[in-house]
């Protein structure tokens, strides 16, 4: 096997040459559509917004740092400009059923005009109606009606009085009503003693006549309520007639103006009927319903006024509670009681977005009690029903308003992480029925000669929208290089706009500190350094423990059964690497490799799988035809947290081979990489943080000269190492080797050639693998000898031997 060459400085970092750009500063560049590079998501957005069939709402999937709100919001606003503006939405009083206000869908802008017209109508009638009833015409006609009715009542009584007078009987009016009494010849009241002196026949005649007159009087009196009712009817007819003279002209004008709108015409008709019904409220001193209460029912409650909307509305709800979605019904206190009416209905986001687009953050939506179920219910029903959450679930039985539902026609766009999308797909059977379009944003964008200028335009757009200083070419190059580092890939660029936007904001700050007109590379690198510095306290404390020897890491010499693995610790959005001392032991046994981390319940499932794979690799390589007579153990020394992942499996194989063959491993190197059952080395994550972490430890412990790291060859394209590491590589002090097979790692770490089997299945005599096979054969003989001894001795001897 030819000697391996370490990677060069240019292989571990892909710089962005400034001459790749044909501008001086980004202010010269045009703004870029931020969905550029997200072709799949753009096509899905185009399709989902154009598809009007039921259930084709959208879910935009992406990383939290994508800037989904800005990208999707900009796309929807641009698309909505060419779409028709939806009607205004209002509620009006329902005179037939006051607890069920009726909705009005009005052409755009008409709601505001109608509201003003109705307010003006009410204001006009407030003065016109009292003027009519206080006028001479009304008062004279009312007086005539009352006078005529009074005369009719008097005529009935006078007729009885005249008839009584003919029979010498007087009709007297008393506080208790009318009564009859005999009269003298001079038409005066006959005293009782004189009545008693009359002849018996005369007294009987008078009494009989009084009896007859009493019946006639009773009949006359019984006509009085009928006459009073006739008077009331006449007065009511007069009131209605006079009221119509006051309201007819203003209402007719409005009816003509809104002749093409049935809902408004119905309202005007109901207004006229209600005013006629409650005409007494405008006359009585203490009416049952005040005139102001009647006038308030004229008006409309304009929920949504789309006058200023250009095209279809795009509404984003940052707190999508039940009430913020479907609206609410407010109450106020009146005489110690909570009361409400149609004017206290308030719109929700669904009302404001009706006819357009409602944008919701799915995490916020799922966090609000009942909001997700409310949204699904509204979408299924195709109408917006304004009710409290307690009403919706039948938790209260108090009387309140039940507004007529508003027809729904909109697109709901959910923004969220992939985790929530797949969770909803699995857990909610309604989800895919209501959200049939997924728009999946790219996490990373391809970095090539054509894309770098587009990325420069994206940087220019971010800077322009945030009102930052423009960047020169060096600043753009630095941002692109940082974007590759954030993507952990030389051929990719991160699509997380929030991270890039924050970087530009901070670079702009440092440029301002230096009174620079443009942002350059130095300002970008300063911003990156400060970001890392602010988040690195735990990183520094962890490395300090290694530098001081509290955590033992050997960086010089060779050691049997010990190797420096590389691990990554993630804390929020900050990650750092550090070496981990991995040790292995080997002795004769039954082919078992003990994973101490797993036995201590500190190892994860992936790590346990990796240990099983490497144990099978050892068995198939070194004992293909015989049992593997080995008892081995693996441990991460001074590890007090969980261990997960398979990136240490190459290091663990090397440690086991070293322990078996009793060959020391170079401690100047650290290793990362996973392995399959055939010894091939596979890619792992976090290689930049791992190598930089080991580099920092070496530098702090006396220098990096002669030290290095081994990583999978398939990870080379993921390297974007910091400047200090690149300088050490260029100077030949620090070495990084890309390995494809476990034998390459063993050769670098042991200095011995692993060797390959010949046709007879034997390794070269001086090879590392030959020593491993030799040692395993010795283990096998030891195990066999012990087994033979056990068979020759009895059970008692075996028990005694075990006790020993």
CSV table of N, CA and C in Angstrom, one decimal, residues 414-527:
chain,number,residue,atom,x,y,z
A,414,UNK,N,-49.8,27.0,6.3
A,414,UNK,CA,-49.2,26.7,7.5
A,414,UNK,C,-47.7,26.7,7.3
A,415,UNK,N,-46.9,27.3,8.2
A,415,UNK,CA,-45.5,27.4,8.2
A,415,UNK,C,-45.0,26.6,9.4
A,416,UNK,N,-44.1,25.6,9.1
A,416,UNK,CA,-43.6,24.8,10.3
A,416,UNK,C,-42.5,23.9,9.9
A,417,UNK,N,-42.0,23.3,10.9
A,417,UNK,CA,-40.9,22.3,10.7
A,417,UNK,C,-41.4,21.0,10.2
A,418,UNK,N,-40.5,20.3,9.6
A,418,UNK,CA,-40.8,19.0,9.1
A,418,UNK,C,-41.4,18.0,10.1
A,419,UNK,N,-40.8,18.1,11.3
A,419,UNK,CA,-41.3,17.3,12.4
A,419,UNK,C,-42.8,17.4,12.6
A,420,UNK,N,-43.3,18.6,12.6
A,420,UNK,CA,-44.8,18.8,12.8
A,420,UNK,C,-45.6,18.3,11.7
A,421,UNK,N,-45.0,18.4,10.5
A,421,UNK,CA,-45.7,17.9,9.3
A,421,UNK,C,-45.9,16.4,9.4
A,422,UNK,N,-44.8,15.7,9.6
A,422,UNK,CA,-44.9,14.3,9.6
A,422,UNK,C,-45.7,13.8,10.9
A,423,UNK,N,-45.6,14.5,11.9
A,423,UNK,CA,-46.3,14.1,13.1
A,423,UNK,C,-47.8,14.3,12.9
A,424,UNK,N,-48.3,15.4,12.2
A,424,UNK,CA,-49.7,15.5,11.9
A,424,UNK,C,-50.1,14.5,10.9
A,425,UNK,N,-49.3,14.2,9.9
A,425,UNK,CA,-49.7,13.1,8.9
A,425,UNK,C,-50.0,11.8,9.6
A,426,UNK,N,-49.2,11.5,10.7
A,426,UNK,CA,-49.3,10.2,11.3
A,426,UNK,C,-50.4,10.2,12.4
A,427,UNK,N,-50.6,11.4,13.1
A,427,UNK,CA,-51.5,11.4,14.2
A,427,UNK,C,-52.9,11.9,13.9
A,428,UNK,N,-53.0,12.7,12.9
A,428,UNK,CA,-54.3,13.4,12.6
A,428,UNK,C,-54.8,12.9,11.3
A,429,UNK,N,-55.9,12.1,11.2
A,429,UNK,CA,-56.4,11.6,9.9
A,429,UNK,C,-57.0,12.7,9.1
A,430,UNK,N,-57.3,13.9,9.7
A,430,UNK,CA,-57.9,14.9,8.9
A,430,UNK,C,-56.9,15.8,8.2
A,431,UNK,N,-55.7,15.7,8.6
A,431,UNK,CA,-54.7,16.7,8.2
A,431,UNK,C,-54.5,16.7,6.7
A,432,UNK,N,-54.2,15.5,6.1
A,432,UNK,CA,-54.0,15.4,4.7
A,432,UNK,C,-55.2,15.6,3.8
A,433,UNK,N,-56.4,15.6,4.5
A,433,UNK,CA,-57.6,15.9,3.7
A,433,UNK,C,-57.7,17.4,3.6
A,434,UNK,N,-57.2,18.2,4.5
A,434,UNK,CA,-57.3,19.6,4.5
A,434,UNK,C,-56.1,20.3,4.0
A,435,UNK,N,-54.9,19.7,4.1
A,435,UNK,CA,-53.7,20.3,3.7
A,435,UNK,C,-53.0,19.4,2.7
A,436,UNK,N,-53.4,19.4,1.5
A,436,UNK,CA,-53.0,18.5,0.5
A,436,UNK,C,-51.7,18.9,-0.3
A,437,UNK,N,-51.2,20.1,0.0
A,437,UNK,CA,-50.0,20.6,-0.8
A,437,UNK,C,-48.9,20.9,0.2
A,438,UNK,N,-47.8,20.2,0.0
A,438,UNK,CA,-46.6,20.5,0.9
A,438,UNK,C,-45.6,21.2,0.0
A,439,UNK,N,-45.1,22.3,0.5
A,439,UNK,CA,-44.0,23.1,-0.1
A,439,UNK,C,-42.8,22.9,0.7
A,440,UNK,N,-41.9,22.1,0.3
A,440,UNK,CA,-40.7,21.7,1.1
A,440,UNK,C,-39.5,22.6,0.6
A,441,UNK,N,-39.1,23.5,1.5
A,441,UNK,CA,-37.9,24.4,1.2
A,441,UNK,C,-36.6,23.6,1.4
A,442,UNK,N,-35.7,24.0,0.6
A,442,UNK,CA,-34.3,23.4,0.6
A,442,UNK,C,-33.6,23.9,1.9
A,443,UNK,N,-32.9,23.0,2.5
A,443,UNK,CA,-32.0,23.4,3.6
A,443,UNK,C,-30.7,24.0,3.1
A,444,UNK,N,-30.3,23.6,2.0
A,444,UNK,CA,-29.1,24.1,1.4
A,444,UNK,C,-29.2,24.3,-0.1
A,445,UNK,N,-28.4,25.2,-0.6
A,445,UNK,CA,-28.4,25.5,-2.0
A,445,UNK,C,-27.1,25.1,-2.6
A,446,UNK,N,-27.1,24.7,-3.9
A,446,UNK,CA,-25.9,24.2,-4.5
A,446,UNK,C,-24.9,25.4,-4.7
A,447,UNK,N,-23.7,25.1,-4.4
A,447,UNK,CA,-22.6,26.2,-4.6
A,447,UNK,C,-21.8,25.8,-5.9
A,448,UNK,N,-22.0,26.6,-6.9
A,448,UNK,CA,-21.3,26.4,-8.1
A,448,UNK,C,-21.0,27.8,-8.8
A,449,UNK,N,-20.4,27.8,-9.9
A,449,UNK,CA,-20.0,29.0,-10.6
A,449,UNK,C,-21.2,29.9,-10.9
A,450,UNK,N,-22.3,29.2,-11.3
A,450,UNK,CA,-23.5,30.0,-11.6
A,450,UNK,C,-24.3,30.5,-10.4
A,451,UNK,N,-24.3,29.7,-9.3
A,451,UNK,CA,-25.1,30.1,-8.2
A,451,UNK,C,-24.4,31.2,-7.3
A,452,UNK,N,-23.1,31.3,-7.3
A,452,UNK,CA,-22.5,32.2,-6.4
A,452,UNK,C,-22.9,33.7,-6.8
A,453,UNK,N,-23.0,34.1,-8.0
A,453,UNK,CA,-23.6,35.4,-8.3
A,453,UNK,C,-25.0,35.6,-7.8
A,454,UNK,N,-25.8,34.5,-7.9
A,454,UNK,CA,-27.2,34.6,-7.4
A,454,UNK,C,-27.2,34.7,-5.9
A,455,UNK,N,-26.3,34.0,-5.2
A,455,UNK,CA,-26.2,34.1,-3.8
A,455,UNK,C,-25.7,35.5,-3.4
A,456,UNK,N,-24.8,36.1,-4.2
A,456,UNK,CA,-24.4,37.5,-3.9
A,456,UNK,C,-25.6,38.4,-4.0
A,457,UNK,N,-26.5,38.2,-5.0
A,457,UNK,CA,-27.7,39.0,-5.1
A,457,UNK,C,-28.6,38.8,-3.9
A,458,UNK,N,-28.7,37.6,-3.4
A,458,UNK,CA,-29.5,37.3,-2.2
A,458,UNK,C,-28.9,38.1,-1.0
A,459,UNK,N,-27.6,38.1,-0.9
A,459,UNK,CA,-26.9,38.8,0.2
A,459,UNK,C,-27.3,40.3,0.1
A,460,UNK,N,-27.2,40.8,-1.2
A,460,UNK,CA,-27.5,42.2,-1.4
A,460,UNK,C,-29.0,42.5,-1.0
A,461,UNK,N,-29.9,41.6,-1.3
A,461,UNK,CA,-31.3,41.8,-1.0
A,461,UNK,C,-31.5,41.8,0.5
A,462,UNK,N,-30.9,40.9,1.2
A,462,UNK,CA,-31.0,40.9,2.7
A,462,UNK,C,-30.4,42.2,3.3
A,463,UNK,N,-29.3,42.7,2.8
A,463,UNK,CA,-28.7,43.9,3.3
A,463,UNK,C,-29.6,45.1,3.0
A,464,UNK,N,-30.2,45.1,1.8
A,464,UNK,CA,-31.1,46.2,1.4
A,464,UNK,C,-32.4,46.2,2.2
A,465,UNK,N,-33.0,45.1,2.4
A,465,UNK,CA,-34.2,45.1,3.1
A,465,UNK,C,-34.0,45.4,4.6
A,466,UNK,N,-32.8,45.1,5.1
A,466,UNK,CA,-32.5,45.5,6.5
A,466,UNK,C,-31.9,46.9,6.7
A,467,UNK,N,-31.8,47.6,5.5
A,467,UNK,CA,-31.2,48.9,5.5
A,467,UNK,C,-29.8,48.9,6.1
A,468,UNK,N,-29.0,48.0,5.6
A,468,UNK,CA,-27.6,47.9,6.0
A,468,UNK,C,-26.7,48.5,5.0
A,469,UNK,N,-25.4,48.6,5.4
A,469,UNK,CA,-24.4,49.1,4.5
A,469,UNK,C,-24.3,48.0,3.4
A,470,UNK,N,-23.9,48.5,2.2
A,470,UNK,CA,-23.6,47.5,1.1
A,470,UNK,C,-22.3,46.7,1.4
A,471,UNK,N,-22.1,45.6,0.8
A,471,UNK,CA,-20.9,44.8,1.0
A,471,UNK,C,-20.1,44.9,-0.3
A,472,UNK,N,-18.8,45.0,-0.1
A,472,UNK,CA,-17.9,44.9,-1.2
A,472,UNK,C,-17.7,43.4,-1.6
A,473,UNK,N,-16.8,43.2,-2.6
A,473,UNK,CA,-16.7,41.8,-3.1
A,473,UNK,C,-16.0,40.9,-2.0
A,474,UNK,N,-15.1,41.5,-1.2
A,474,UNK,CA,-14.5,40.7,-0.2
A,474,UNK,C,-15.5,40.3,0.9
A,475,UNK,N,-16.4,41.2,1.2
A,475,UNK,CA,-17.4,40.9,2.2
A,475,UNK,C,-18.4,39.8,1.7
A,476,UNK,N,-18.7,39.9,0.4
A,476,UNK,CA,-19.6,38.8,-0.1
A,476,UNK,C,-18.9,37.5,-0.1
A,477,UNK,N,-17.6,37.5,-0.5
A,477,UNK,CA,-16.9,36.2,-0.5
A,477,UNK,C,-16.8,35.6,0.9
A,478,UNK,N,-16.6,36.5,1.9
A,478,UNK,CA,-16.6,36.0,3.3
A,478,UNK,C,-17.9,35.4,3.7
A,479,UNK,N,-19.0,36.0,3.3
A,479,UNK,CA,-20.3,35.5,3.7
A,479,UNK,C,-20.6,34.2,3.0
A,480,UNK,N,-20.2,34.1,1.7
A,480,UNK,CA,-20.4,32.8,1.0
A,480,UNK,C,-19.6,31.7,1.6
A,481,UNK,N,-18.4,32.0,2.0
A,481,UNK,CA,-17.6,31.0,2.7
A,481,UNK,C,-18.2,30.6,4.0
A,482,UNK,N,-18.7,31.6,4.7
A,482,UNK,CA,-19.4,31.2,6.0
A,482,UNK,C,-20.7,30.4,5.7
A,483,UNK,N,-21.4,30.7,4.7
A,483,UNK,CA,-22.5,29.9,4.3
A,483,UNK,C,-22.2,28.5,4.0
A,484,UNK,N,-21.0,28.3,3.4
A,484,UNK,CA,-20.6,26.9,3.2
A,484,UNK,C,-20.3,26.2,4.5
A,485,UNK,N,-19.7,26.9,5.4
A,485,UNK,CA,-19.3,26.4,6.7
A,485,UNK,C,-20.6,26.0,7.5
A,486,UNK,N,-21.6,26.9,7.4
A,486,UNK,CA,-22.9,26.6,8.1
A,486,UNK,C,-23.6,25.4,7.5
A,487,UNK,N,-23.3,25.2,6.2
A,487,UNK,CA,-23.9,24.0,5.5
A,487,UNK,C,-23.0,22.8,5.7
A,488,UNK,N,-21.8,23.0,6.3
A,488,UNK,CA,-20.8,21.9,6.4
A,488,UNK,C,-20.5,21.2,5.1
A,489,UNK,N,-20.4,22.0,4.1
A,489,UNK,CA,-20.2,21.4,2.8
A,489,UNK,C,-19.5,22.4,1.8
A,490,UNK,N,-18.5,22.0,1.2
A,490,UNK,CA,-17.8,22.9,0.2
A,490,UNK,C,-18.6,23.2,-1.0
A,491,UNK,N,-19.5,22.3,-1.3
A,491,UNK,CA,-20.3,22.4,-2.6
A,491,UNK,C,-21.8,22.8,-2.3
A,492,UNK,N,-22.0,23.2,-1.0
A,492,UNK,CA,-23.4,23.6,-0.7
A,492,UNK,C,-23.3,25.0,0.1
A,493,UNK,N,-24.4,25.7,0.1
A,493,UNK,CA,-24.6,26.9,0.8
A,493,UNK,C,-25.8,26.8,1.7
A,494,UNK,N,-25.7,27.3,2.9
A,494,UNK,CA,-26.9,27.2,3.7
A,494,UNK,C,-28.0,28.1,3.2
A,495,UNK,N,-29.3,27.6,3.3
A,495,UNK,CA,-30.4,28.4,2.9
A,495,UNK,C,-31.1,29.1,4.1
A,496,UNK,N,-30.5,29.0,5.2
A,496,UNK,CA,-31.1,29.6,6.5
A,496,UNK,C,-30.9,31.1,6.5
A,497,UNK,N,-31.9,31.8,6.0
A,497,UNK,CA,-31.7,33.3,5.9
A,497,UNK,C,-31.6,34.0,7.2
A,498,UNK,N,-32.1,33.4,8.3
A,498,UNK,CA,-32.0,34.1,9.6
A,498,UNK,C,-30.6,34.2,10.0
A,499,UNK,N,-29.8,33.0,9.8
A,499,UNK,CA,-28.4,33.1,10.2
A,499,UNK,C,-27.6,34.0,9.4
A,500,UNK,N,-27.9,34.1,8.1
A,500,UNK,CA,-27.2,35.0,7.2
A,500,UNK,C,-27.6,36.5,7.5
A,501,UNK,N,-28.9,36.7,7.8
A,501,UNK,CA,-29.3,38.0,8.1
A,501,UNK,C,-28.7,38.5,9.4
A,502,UNK,N,-28.6,37.6,10.4
A,502,UNK,CA,-27.9,38.0,11.7
A,502,UNK,C,-26.5,38.3,11.5
A,503,UNK,N,-25.8,37.5,10.6
A,503,UNK,CA,-24.4,37.8,10.3
A,503,UNK,C,-24.2,39.1,9.7
A,504,UNK,N,-25.1,39.5,8.7
A,504,UNK,CA,-25.0,40.8,8.1
A,504,UNK,C,-25.2,41.9,9.0
A,505,UNK,N,-26.2,41.7,9.9
A,505,UNK,CA,-26.5,42.8,10.9
A,505,UNK,C,-25.3,43.0,11.8
A,506,UNK,N,-24.6,42.0,12.2
A,506,UNK,CA,-23.5,42.1,13.1
A,506,UNK,C,-22.3,42.7,12.4
A,507,UNK,N,-22.1,42.2,11.1
A,507,UNK,CA,-21.0,42.8,10.3
A,507,UNK,C,-21.2,44.3,10.1
A,508,UNK,N,-22.5,44.7,9.9
A,508,UNK,CA,-22.8,46.1,9.7
A,508,UNK,C,-22.5,46.9,10.9
A,509,UNK,N,-22.7,46.3,12.1
A,509,UNK,CA,-22.4,46.9,13.3
A,509,UNK,C,-20.9,47.2,13.4
A,510,UNK,N,-20.1,46.2,13.1
A,510,UNK,CA,-18.6,46.4,13.3
A,510,UNK,C,-18.1,47.3,12.2
A,511,UNK,N,-18.8,47.3,11.0
A,511,UNK,CA,-18.4,48.3,10.0
A,511,UNK,C,-18.7,49.7,10.5
A,512,UNK,N,-19.8,49.9,11.2
A,512,UNK,CA,-20.1,51.2,11.8
A,512,UNK,C,-19.2,51.6,12.9
A,513,UNK,N,-18.7,50.6,13.7
A,513,UNK,CA,-17.7,51.0,14.7
A,513,UNK,C,-16.4,51.5,14.1
A,514,UNK,N,-16.1,51.1,12.9
A,514,UNK,CA,-14.9,51.6,12.2
A,514,UNK,C,-15.2,52.7,11.2
A,515,UNK,N,-16.4,53.2,11.2
A,515,UNK,CA,-16.8,54.3,10.3
A,515,UNK,C,-16.6,53.9,8.9
A,516,UNK,N,-16.8,52.6,8.6
A,516,UNK,CA,-16.6,52.2,7.2
A,516,UNK,C,-17.9,52.4,6.4
A,517,UNK,N,-17.7,52.7,5.1
A,517,UNK,CA,-18.9,52.9,4.2
A,517,UNK,C,-19.5,51.6,3.7
A,518,UNK,N,-18.6,50.6,3.7
A,518,UNK,CA,-19.1,49.3,3.2
A,518,UNK,C,-18.7,48.2,4.1
A,519,UNK,N,-19.3,47.1,4.0
A,519,UNK,CA,-19.0,45.9,4.8
A,519,UNK,C,-17.9,45.1,4.0
A,520,UNK,N,-16.8,44.8,4.7
A,520,UNK,CA,-15.8,44.0,4.0
A,520,UNK,C,-15.5,42.7,4.7
A,521,UNK,N,-14.6,41.9,4.2
A,521,UNK,CA,-14.3,40.6,4.8
A,521,UNK,C,-13.9,40.7,6.3
A,522,UNK,N,-13.1,41.8,6.6
A,522,UNK,CA,-12.7,41.9,8.0
A,522,UNK,C,-13.9,42.0,8.9
A,523,UNK,N,-14.9,42.8,8.5
A,523,UNK,CA,-16.1,43.0,9.3
A,523,UNK,C,-16.9,41.7,9.5
A,524,UNK,N,-17.0,40.9,8.4
A,524,UNK,CA,-17.7,39.6,8.4
A,524,UNK,C,-17.0,38.7,9.3
A,525,UNK,N,-15.7,38.6,9.2
A,525,UNK,CA,-14.9,37.7,10.0
A,525,UNK,C,-15.0,38.1,11.5
A,526,UNK,N,-15.0,39.4,11.7
A,526,UNK,CA,-15.1,39.9,13.1
A,526,UNK,C,-16.5,39.5,13.7
A,527,UNK,N,-17.5,39.6,12.9
A,527,UNK,CA,-18.9,39.2,13.3
A,527,UNK,C,-18.9,37.7,13.7
